[in-house]
Short mmCIF file of C-alpha atoms and ligand atoms in Angstrom, two decimals:
data_model
loop_
_atom_site.label_atom_id
_atom_site.label_comp_id
_atom_site.label_asym_id
_atom_site.label_seq_id
_atom_site.Cartn_x
_atom_site.Cartn_y
_atom_site.Cartn_z
CA MET A 3 0.00 -0.04 -0.04
CA TYR A 4 1.48 3.33 -1.05
CA ILE A 5 0.43 6.46 0.94
CA LEU A 6 1.18 10.14 0.39
CA GLY A 7 1.18 12.08 3.66
CA ILE A 8 0.86 15.88 3.85
CA GLU A 9 1.38 18.07 7.00
CA THR A 10 0.94 21.81 7.28
CA SER A 11 -0.45 22.34 10.85
CA CYS A 12 2.13 24.86 11.94
CA ASP A 13 5.31 26.18 10.38
CA GLU A 14 6.58 23.16 8.44
CA SER A 15 5.23 22.22 4.95
CA ALA A 16 5.91 18.50 4.69
CA ALA A 17 5.09 15.59 2.25
CA SER A 18 6.19 12.02 2.30
CA VAL A 19 5.57 8.77 0.51
CA ILE A 20 5.56 5.58 2.41
CA LYS A 21 5.07 1.95 1.52
CA PHE A 22 3.02 0.00 4.08
CA TYR A 23 3.29 -3.81 4.26
CA PRO A 24 -0.16 -4.74 5.91
CA ARG A 25 0.81 -8.31 6.74
CA SER A 26 4.00 -7.56 8.63
CA ARG A 27 2.70 -3.99 9.54
CA ARG A 28 5.98 -2.53 8.56
CA ILE A 29 6.72 0.83 7.00
CA GLU A 30 9.20 1.72 4.28
CA VAL A 31 9.95 5.44 4.00
CA LEU A 32 10.29 6.32 0.32
CA SER A 33 10.60 10.08 0.70
CA ASP A 34 10.48 12.57 3.56
CA VAL A 35 10.51 16.31 2.54
CA VAL A 36 10.14 19.05 5.03
CA ALA A 37 10.29 22.85 4.16
CA SER A 38 10.87 24.54 7.51
CA GLN A 39 9.98 28.18 8.13
CA ILE A 40 12.05 28.52 11.27
CA GLU A 41 14.52 31.00 9.67
CA ILE A 42 11.60 33.35 8.67
CA HIS A 43 9.83 33.23 12.11
CA LYS A 44 13.00 33.50 14.16
CA LYS A 45 13.18 37.28 14.01
CA TYR A 46 9.64 37.55 15.49
CA GLY A 47 10.40 35.24 18.43
CA GLY A 48 7.61 32.78 17.45
CA VAL A 49 5.31 31.62 14.64
CA VAL A 50 3.38 34.36 12.92
CA PRO A 51 0.30 32.71 11.54
CA GLU A 52 -0.28 35.02 8.52
CA ILE A 53 3.33 34.54 7.32
CA ALA A 54 3.12 30.82 7.96
CA ALA A 55 0.06 30.55 5.90
CA ARG A 56 1.55 32.46 3.06
CA GLU A 57 4.73 30.35 3.13
CA HIS A 58 2.75 27.09 3.00
CA VAL A 59 1.00 28.27 -0.14
CA LEU A 60 4.37 28.85 -1.78
CA ASN A 61 6.03 25.67 -0.60
CA ILE A 62 3.34 22.94 -0.66
CA LEU A 63 3.31 22.01 -4.31
CA PRO A 64 7.13 21.93 -4.78
CA VAL A 65 7.30 19.82 -1.57
CA ILE A 66 4.74 17.41 -2.78
CA ASN A 67 6.49 17.22 -6.11
CA GLU A 68 9.72 16.53 -4.51
CA ALA A 69 8.28 13.86 -2.37
CA ILE A 70 6.77 11.93 -5.36
CA THR A 71 9.89 12.36 -7.46
CA LYS A 72 12.15 11.03 -4.72
CA ALA A 73 9.82 8.17 -4.07
CA ASN A 74 10.03 7.35 -7.84
CA LEU A 75 6.33 6.37 -7.83
CA GLU A 76 3.83 6.63 -10.55
CA ILE A 77 0.66 8.39 -9.38
CA LYS A 78 -1.57 5.53 -10.46
CA LYS A 79 0.15 3.26 -7.89
CA LEU A 80 -0.67 5.69 -5.03
CA ASN A 81 -3.43 3.98 -2.84
CA LEU A 82 -4.19 6.72 -0.28
CA LEU A 83 -3.78 10.33 0.54
CA ALA A 84 -3.36 11.21 4.26
CA VAL A 85 -3.63 14.81 5.49
CA THR A 86 -3.58 16.60 8.87
CA LYS A 87 -7.06 17.66 9.83
CA GLY A 88 -6.01 19.43 13.11
CA PRO A 89 -5.23 20.55 15.76
CA GLY A 90 -3.04 23.42 14.60
CA LEU A 91 -3.14 26.95 13.06
CA ILE A 92 -6.30 27.14 10.96
CA THR A 93 -4.72 29.23 8.28
CA SER A 94 -1.80 26.72 7.96
CA LEU A 95 -3.94 23.64 8.03
CA ILE A 96 -6.18 25.06 5.25
CA THR A 97 -3.38 25.09 2.67
CA GLY A 98 -2.64 21.25 3.31
CA MET A 99 -6.33 20.40 3.14
CA GLU A 100 -7.19 22.41 0.04
CA THR A 101 -4.24 21.02 -1.76
CA VAL A 102 -5.26 17.44 -0.80
CA ARG A 103 -8.82 18.25 -2.02
CA ALA A 104 -7.62 19.19 -5.39
CA LEU A 105 -5.33 16.22 -5.67
CA ALA A 106 -7.99 13.81 -4.61
CA TYR A 107 -10.29 15.06 -7.14
CA ALA A 108 -7.74 15.20 -9.93
CA TRP A 109 -6.16 11.77 -9.18
CA ASN A 110 -9.43 10.04 -7.98
CA LYS A 111 -7.83 8.92 -4.75
CA PRO A 112 -9.39 8.20 -1.27
CA VAL A 113 -8.32 10.55 1.62
CA LEU A 114 -7.93 9.80 5.27
CA GLU A 115 -7.91 12.80 7.71
CA VAL A 116 -5.30 12.39 10.51
CA ASN A 117 -5.09 14.03 13.87
CA HIS A 118 -1.76 15.70 14.31
CA ILE A 119 -1.18 14.21 17.80
CA THR A 120 -2.03 10.73 16.35
CA GLY A 121 0.78 11.41 13.82
CA HIS A 122 3.21 12.13 16.73
CA ILE A 123 2.20 8.96 18.39
CA TYR A 124 2.78 6.79 15.29
CA SER A 125 6.23 8.32 14.69
CA ASN A 126 7.23 5.56 17.04
CA PHE A 127 5.91 2.99 14.52
CA ILE A 128 8.32 4.10 11.80
CA ASN A 129 11.07 1.35 11.93
CA PRO A 130 10.96 0.84 15.70
CA THR A 131 14.24 -0.19 17.37
CA SER A 132 12.42 -2.75 19.48
CA PRO A 133 9.05 -4.45 19.44
CA ILE A 134 6.00 -2.54 20.68
CA LYS A 135 4.26 -4.66 23.27
CA TYR A 136 0.89 -3.70 24.86
CA PRO A 137 -0.15 -2.07 27.04
CA ALA A 138 2.05 0.90 26.00
CA VAL A 139 2.28 4.31 27.68
CA ILE A 140 3.21 7.24 25.35
CA LEU A 141 4.30 10.74 26.25
CA THR A 142 3.69 13.31 23.48
CA VAL A 143 5.46 16.52 24.14
CA SER A 144 5.46 19.33 21.53
CA GLY A 145 5.03 23.01 21.20
CA GLY A 146 1.35 22.76 21.43
CA HIS A 147 0.71 19.61 23.42
CA THR A 148 1.80 17.66 26.58
CA ILE A 149 -0.20 14.52 26.79
CA LEU A 150 0.27 11.06 28.48
CA LEU A 151 -1.64 8.32 26.62
CA SER A 152 -2.06 4.60 26.81
CA MET A 153 -2.51 2.04 24.02
CA ASN A 154 -3.94 -1.48 24.60
CA ASN A 155 -3.46 -2.49 20.99
CA GLN A 156 -2.18 -0.94 17.72
CA GLU A 157 -5.21 1.29 17.22
CA LYS A 158 -6.80 2.19 20.56
CA ILE A 159 -5.55 5.29 22.20
CA LYS A 160 -6.64 6.59 25.62
CA ILE A 161 -5.73 9.86 27.19
CA LEU A 162 -4.46 9.57 30.82
CA GLY A 163 -3.61 13.14 31.38
CA GLU A 164 -2.53 16.40 29.79
CA THR A 165 -1.27 19.83 30.46
CA ARG A 166 -3.69 22.26 32.13
CA ASP A 167 -1.95 25.27 30.77
CA ASP A 168 1.35 25.57 28.77
CA ALA A 169 2.88 22.65 26.79
CA ALA A 170 6.36 21.63 27.58
CA GLY A 171 7.65 23.01 24.25
CA GLU A 172 5.88 26.26 24.85
CA ALA A 173 7.56 26.46 28.34
CA TYR A 174 10.93 26.10 26.54
CA ASP A 175 10.01 28.68 23.91
CA LYS A 176 8.59 31.24 26.44
CA ALA A 177 11.73 30.93 28.73
CA ALA A 178 13.94 31.52 25.72
CA LYS A 179 11.97 34.52 24.81
CA MET A 180 12.28 35.83 28.38
CA MET A 181 16.01 35.60 28.22
CA ASN A 182 16.18 36.89 24.53
CA LEU A 183 17.80 33.81 23.41
CA GLY A 184 15.85 33.28 20.08
CA TYR A 185 13.37 30.88 18.62
CA PRO A 186 12.59 27.89 18.82
CA GLY A 187 13.55 27.87 22.56
CA GLY A 188 13.99 23.97 23.01
CA PRO A 189 17.23 23.53 21.05
CA ILE A 190 18.65 26.87 22.27
CA ILE A 191 17.98 26.18 25.99
CA SER A 192 19.21 22.63 25.69
CA ARG A 193 22.62 23.82 24.14
CA TYR A 194 23.06 26.30 27.09
CA ALA A 195 22.23 23.66 29.59
CA ALA A 196 24.73 21.26 28.06
CA LYS A 197 27.37 24.01 28.37
CA TYR A 198 26.59 24.36 32.12
CA GLU A 199 26.80 20.68 32.51
CA GLN A 200 30.20 20.53 30.75
CA THR A 201 31.66 23.30 32.93
CA TRP A 202 30.37 21.54 36.02
CA HIS A 203 31.93 18.24 35.00
CA LYS A 204 35.14 19.98 34.45
CA LYS A 205 35.01 21.80 37.80
CA THR A 206 33.99 18.85 39.93
CA GLY A 207 35.35 15.97 38.05
CA LYS A 208 31.99 14.17 38.48
CA ALA A 209 30.28 12.46 35.54
CA SER A 210 26.65 12.66 36.97
CA ILE A 211 24.02 15.28 36.13
CA PRO A 212 25.00 18.59 37.98
CA THR A 213 23.40 18.45 41.44
CA GLU A 214 24.62 21.95 42.53
CA THR A 215 22.78 25.10 41.42
CA ASP A 216 21.32 27.65 43.70
CA ILE A 217 18.67 28.38 41.20
CA GLU A 218 15.80 26.48 42.72
CA LEU A 219 12.76 26.14 40.57
CA PRO A 220 9.50 24.31 41.39
CA ARG A 221 8.27 21.15 39.65
CA PRO A 222 4.54 21.87 39.54
CA MET A 223 2.18 18.91 39.96
CA ILE A 224 5.01 16.38 40.17
CA ASN A 225 3.23 14.80 43.20
CA SER A 226 -0.29 15.16 42.06
CA HIS A 227 -2.32 11.97 42.11
CA ASP A 228 -3.21 12.28 38.38
CA PHE A 229 -1.37 12.39 35.13
CA ASP A 230 -1.92 16.02 34.31
CA PHE A 231 0.82 18.65 33.95
CA SER A 232 1.24 22.28 34.48
CA PHE A 233 4.16 24.46 33.28
CA SER A 234 2.96 27.95 33.61
CA GLY A 235 4.00 28.24 37.31
CA LEU A 236 7.52 27.11 36.41
CA LYS A 237 7.67 29.77 33.74
CA THR A 238 6.71 32.48 36.18
CA ALA A 239 9.03 31.22 38.81
CA LEU A 240 11.83 31.71 36.22
CA LEU A 241 10.60 35.19 35.42
CA TYR A 242 10.79 36.16 39.17
CA LYS A 243 14.29 34.63 39.58
CA LEU A 244 15.46 36.69 36.65
CA LYS A 245 13.94 39.83 37.87
CA GLN A 246 15.62 39.43 41.31
CA ASP A 247 18.99 38.58 39.87
CA LYS A 248 20.82 41.72 38.43
CA SER A 249 23.57 39.55 36.98
CA TRP A 250 21.39 36.79 35.43
CA LYS A 251 22.83 37.58 31.93
CA LYS A 252 26.19 36.13 33.23
CA ARG A 253 24.53 32.99 34.38
CA ILE A 254 22.35 32.01 31.35
CA PRO A 255 23.69 28.51 31.01
CA GLU A 256 22.91 27.78 34.61
CA TYR A 257 19.38 29.20 34.37
CA CYS A 258 18.82 27.07 31.29
CA PHE A 259 20.13 24.00 33.02
CA ALA A 260 17.85 24.52 36.13
CA TYR A 261 14.85 25.18 33.97
CA GLN A 262 15.33 22.35 31.64
CA GLN A 263 15.95 19.92 34.57
CA ALA A 264 12.69 20.94 36.16
CA ILE A 265 10.86 20.02 32.96
CA ILE A 266 12.70 16.77 32.52
CA ASP A 267 11.99 15.79 36.12
CA ILE A 268 8.25 16.32 35.72
CA LEU A 269 8.13 14.45 32.34
CA ILE A 270 10.04 11.51 33.64
CA ASN A 271 8.26 11.23 36.92
CA LYS A 272 4.75 11.24 35.38
CA THR A 273 5.54 8.91 32.54
CA LEU A 274 7.15 6.27 34.85
CA LYS A 275 4.25 6.53 37.38
CA ALA A 276 1.77 5.94 34.51
CA ALA A 277 3.81 3.02 33.14
CA LYS A 278 3.92 1.39 36.63
CA LYS A 279 0.19 1.97 37.43
CA PHE A 280 -0.97 0.45 33.98
CA HIS A 281 1.63 -2.32 33.94
CA ALA A 282 2.99 -1.11 30.66
CA ARG A 283 5.26 -3.33 28.66
CA THR A 284 6.45 -0.41 26.41
CA ILE A 285 7.07 3.37 27.02
CA MET A 286 7.21 5.60 23.88
CA LEU A 287 8.18 9.25 23.55
CA SER A 288 7.16 11.54 20.78
CA GLY A 289 6.78 15.22 19.70
CA GLY A 290 9.39 17.96 19.29
CA VAL A 291 10.59 18.06 22.88
CA SER A 292 11.51 14.44 22.54
CA ALA A 293 14.34 15.58 20.23
CA ASN A 294 15.95 16.76 23.45
CA ASN A 295 19.09 14.75 24.13
CA GLU A 296 19.06 15.22 27.86
CA LEU A 297 15.45 14.07 28.16
CA ARG A 298 16.27 10.95 25.86
CA LYS A 299 19.33 10.12 27.97
CA GLN A 300 17.75 10.59 31.38
CA MET A 301 14.54 8.90 30.52
CA THR A 302 16.39 5.94 29.18
CA LYS A 303 18.42 5.71 32.38
CA ALA A 304 15.36 6.09 34.66
CA VAL A 305 13.31 3.48 32.71
CA LYS A 306 16.10 0.91 32.87
CA LYS A 307 16.64 1.50 36.57
CA GLU A 308 13.00 1.52 37.70
CA ILE A 309 11.09 -0.84 35.44
CA LYS A 310 12.75 -4.12 34.65
CA GLY A 311 12.21 -5.69 31.16
CA ILE A 312 10.10 -2.81 29.68
CA ASN A 313 10.73 -1.64 26.09
CA PHE A 314 11.43 1.92 25.66
CA LEU A 315 11.22 3.67 22.23
CA ILE A 316 12.06 7.08 20.99
CA PRO A 317 11.56 8.07 17.37
CA ASP A 318 14.63 8.96 15.25
CA HIS A 319 15.42 12.69 15.65
CA LYS A 320 14.01 13.65 12.37
CA TYR A 321 10.57 12.12 13.14
CA THR A 322 10.22 13.97 16.55
CA THR A 323 9.48 17.44 15.17
CA ASP A 324 6.69 17.94 12.62
CA ASN A 325 7.02 15.84 9.48
CA ALA A 326 4.70 14.03 7.01
CA VAL A 327 5.94 10.49 7.49
CA MET A 328 4.23 10.29 10.78
CA ILE A 329 0.94 11.50 9.15
CA ALA A 330 1.27 8.69 6.46
CA ALA A 331 2.24 6.28 9.17
CA ALA A 332 -0.81 7.12 11.34
CA ALA A 333 -3.03 6.57 8.24
CA ALA A 334 -1.43 3.29 7.57
CA PHE A 335 -2.02 1.84 10.96
CA LYS A 336 -5.48 3.34 11.38
CA PHE A 337 -6.56 2.69 7.82
CA ASP A 338 -10.20 1.88 7.56
CA PRO A 339 -11.78 2.08 4.10
CA HIS A 340 -14.98 3.12 5.79
CA LYS A 341 -13.34 6.19 7.30
CA THR A 342 -12.08 7.69 4.04
CA VAL A 343 -13.64 11.11 3.33
CA ASN A 344 -14.98 12.30 -0.09
CA PHE A 345 -12.93 15.22 -1.46
CA LYS A 346 -16.02 17.44 -1.13
CA LYS A 347 -16.37 16.83 2.58
CA LEU A 348 -12.70 17.34 3.67
CA LYS A 349 -12.62 19.90 6.52
CA VAL A 350 -9.97 21.18 8.89
CA ASP A 351 -10.57 21.43 12.58
CA ALA A 352 -8.03 23.73 14.42
CA SER A 353 -9.03 22.40 17.82
CA LEU A 354 -9.56 18.84 16.89
CA GLN A 355 -9.76 16.48 19.90
CA LEU A 356 -7.97 13.13 20.18
CA LYS A 357 -10.32 10.21 20.07
O1 KG4 C 430 6.28 18.70 17.40
P1 KG4 C 430 6.73 20.05 17.04
O2 KG4 C 430 7.65 20.19 15.84
O3 KG4 C 430 5.54 21.05 16.73
C1 KG4 C 430 4.37 20.95 17.44
O4 KG4 C 430 3.47 20.17 17.15
O5 KG4 C 430 4.16 21.84 18.36
O6 KG4 C 430 7.44 20.67 18.40
C2 KG4 C 430 7.95 21.92 18.42
C3 KG4 C 430 8.49 22.23 19.82
C4 KG4 C 430 8.95 23.68 20.08
O7 KG4 C 430 8.40 24.13 21.20
C5 KG4 C 430 10.43 23.45 20.22
O8 KG4 C 430 11.06 24.48 21.23
C6 KG4 C 430 10.55 22.00 20.77
O9 KG4 C 430 9.50 21.34 20.21
N1 KG4 C 430 11.81 21.37 20.57
C7 KG4 C 430 12.64 21.09 21.58
C8 KG4 C 430 13.83 20.56 20.94
N2 KG4 C 430 13.68 20.71 19.64
C9 KG4 C 430 12.39 21.16 19.51
N3 KG4 C 430 12.54 21.12 22.91
C10 KG4 C 430 13.53 20.72 23.77
N4 KG4 C 430 14.68 20.31 23.18
C11 KG4 C 430 14.92 20.14 21.81
N5 KG4 C 430 15.99 19.70 21.37
ZN1 ZN C 431 3.70 18.54 16.11
#
């Protein structure tokens, strides 16, 4: 089965062709094209929806063209189109959806609408490094979402908890903005944090994560008896610390380290708690924040130490941030011919809920 995936929910115009083997339920990635707008939005310190929408219009057809050319696939062999329905920026989503509407009509192909979060979840199903055994617990952490989920089989997803305010990626982005470090905040803050860690290792000769910093930040809701998250209190705590410290500009790596560590502690704690409670046999990470090397490293270590014999999966770096392979993958695993949508009825939903 050949699937063309298309993703335009935020600031990446992406298209991918995958080959799905229904019997072995395996995915072969034939092409993966992403036109990122980061360089354009950088100077504004965040995504400007109007600009993102205009860029998608310029990029989407060349991106699709490249994806099909790289896959070396004749259009007549394509079995399915998969497109992000939501959640996301409405003006960005529309470009992907309207393009797919035109292609579905012109090529006479069925279309499956995909939830963007479902896409992130299924990024773990693209060439997994170990088998996915059920029940599984998945943490999806991106710029717009922080959700803990469980899966009892390959298709059924259940929400265990989610953020009550900011998403983890948003917490990174806002902190970077506060310190004038640039956009997107995640990779920038993590680079500064690594710098602090290196200096600390040199100074102390210890190989562990730094244990000394007098920048104490809270870990909101870490001990709450549910699986929800909250990051806005952490962000405010950082703001007050910076306001009180006249020389904060000289301690940026340390602030980034302390802030990142608070986020990582919360994410690891809640994920492991859920995995233990639901007797998970697999833990999976996904979303842009799961590109974070420190989170990947610390979570790997904590899982190994605390839960014996559990499988732990993290997608390849390129499938953590927004891409179209994950949209095509989600369509492959959830493919149901009764759920395809006629081109006339395709519709975006900016606040689409996960079902
Ligand atoms: O999944 P994604 O590409 O888009 C959304 O669906 O939101 O995630 C983007 C988010 C941004 O907030 C960005 O700061 C964060 O992922 N991010 C990171 C890293 N790379 C991207 N956060 C922490 N560490 C990273 N290395
Ligand atoms: Zn995303």
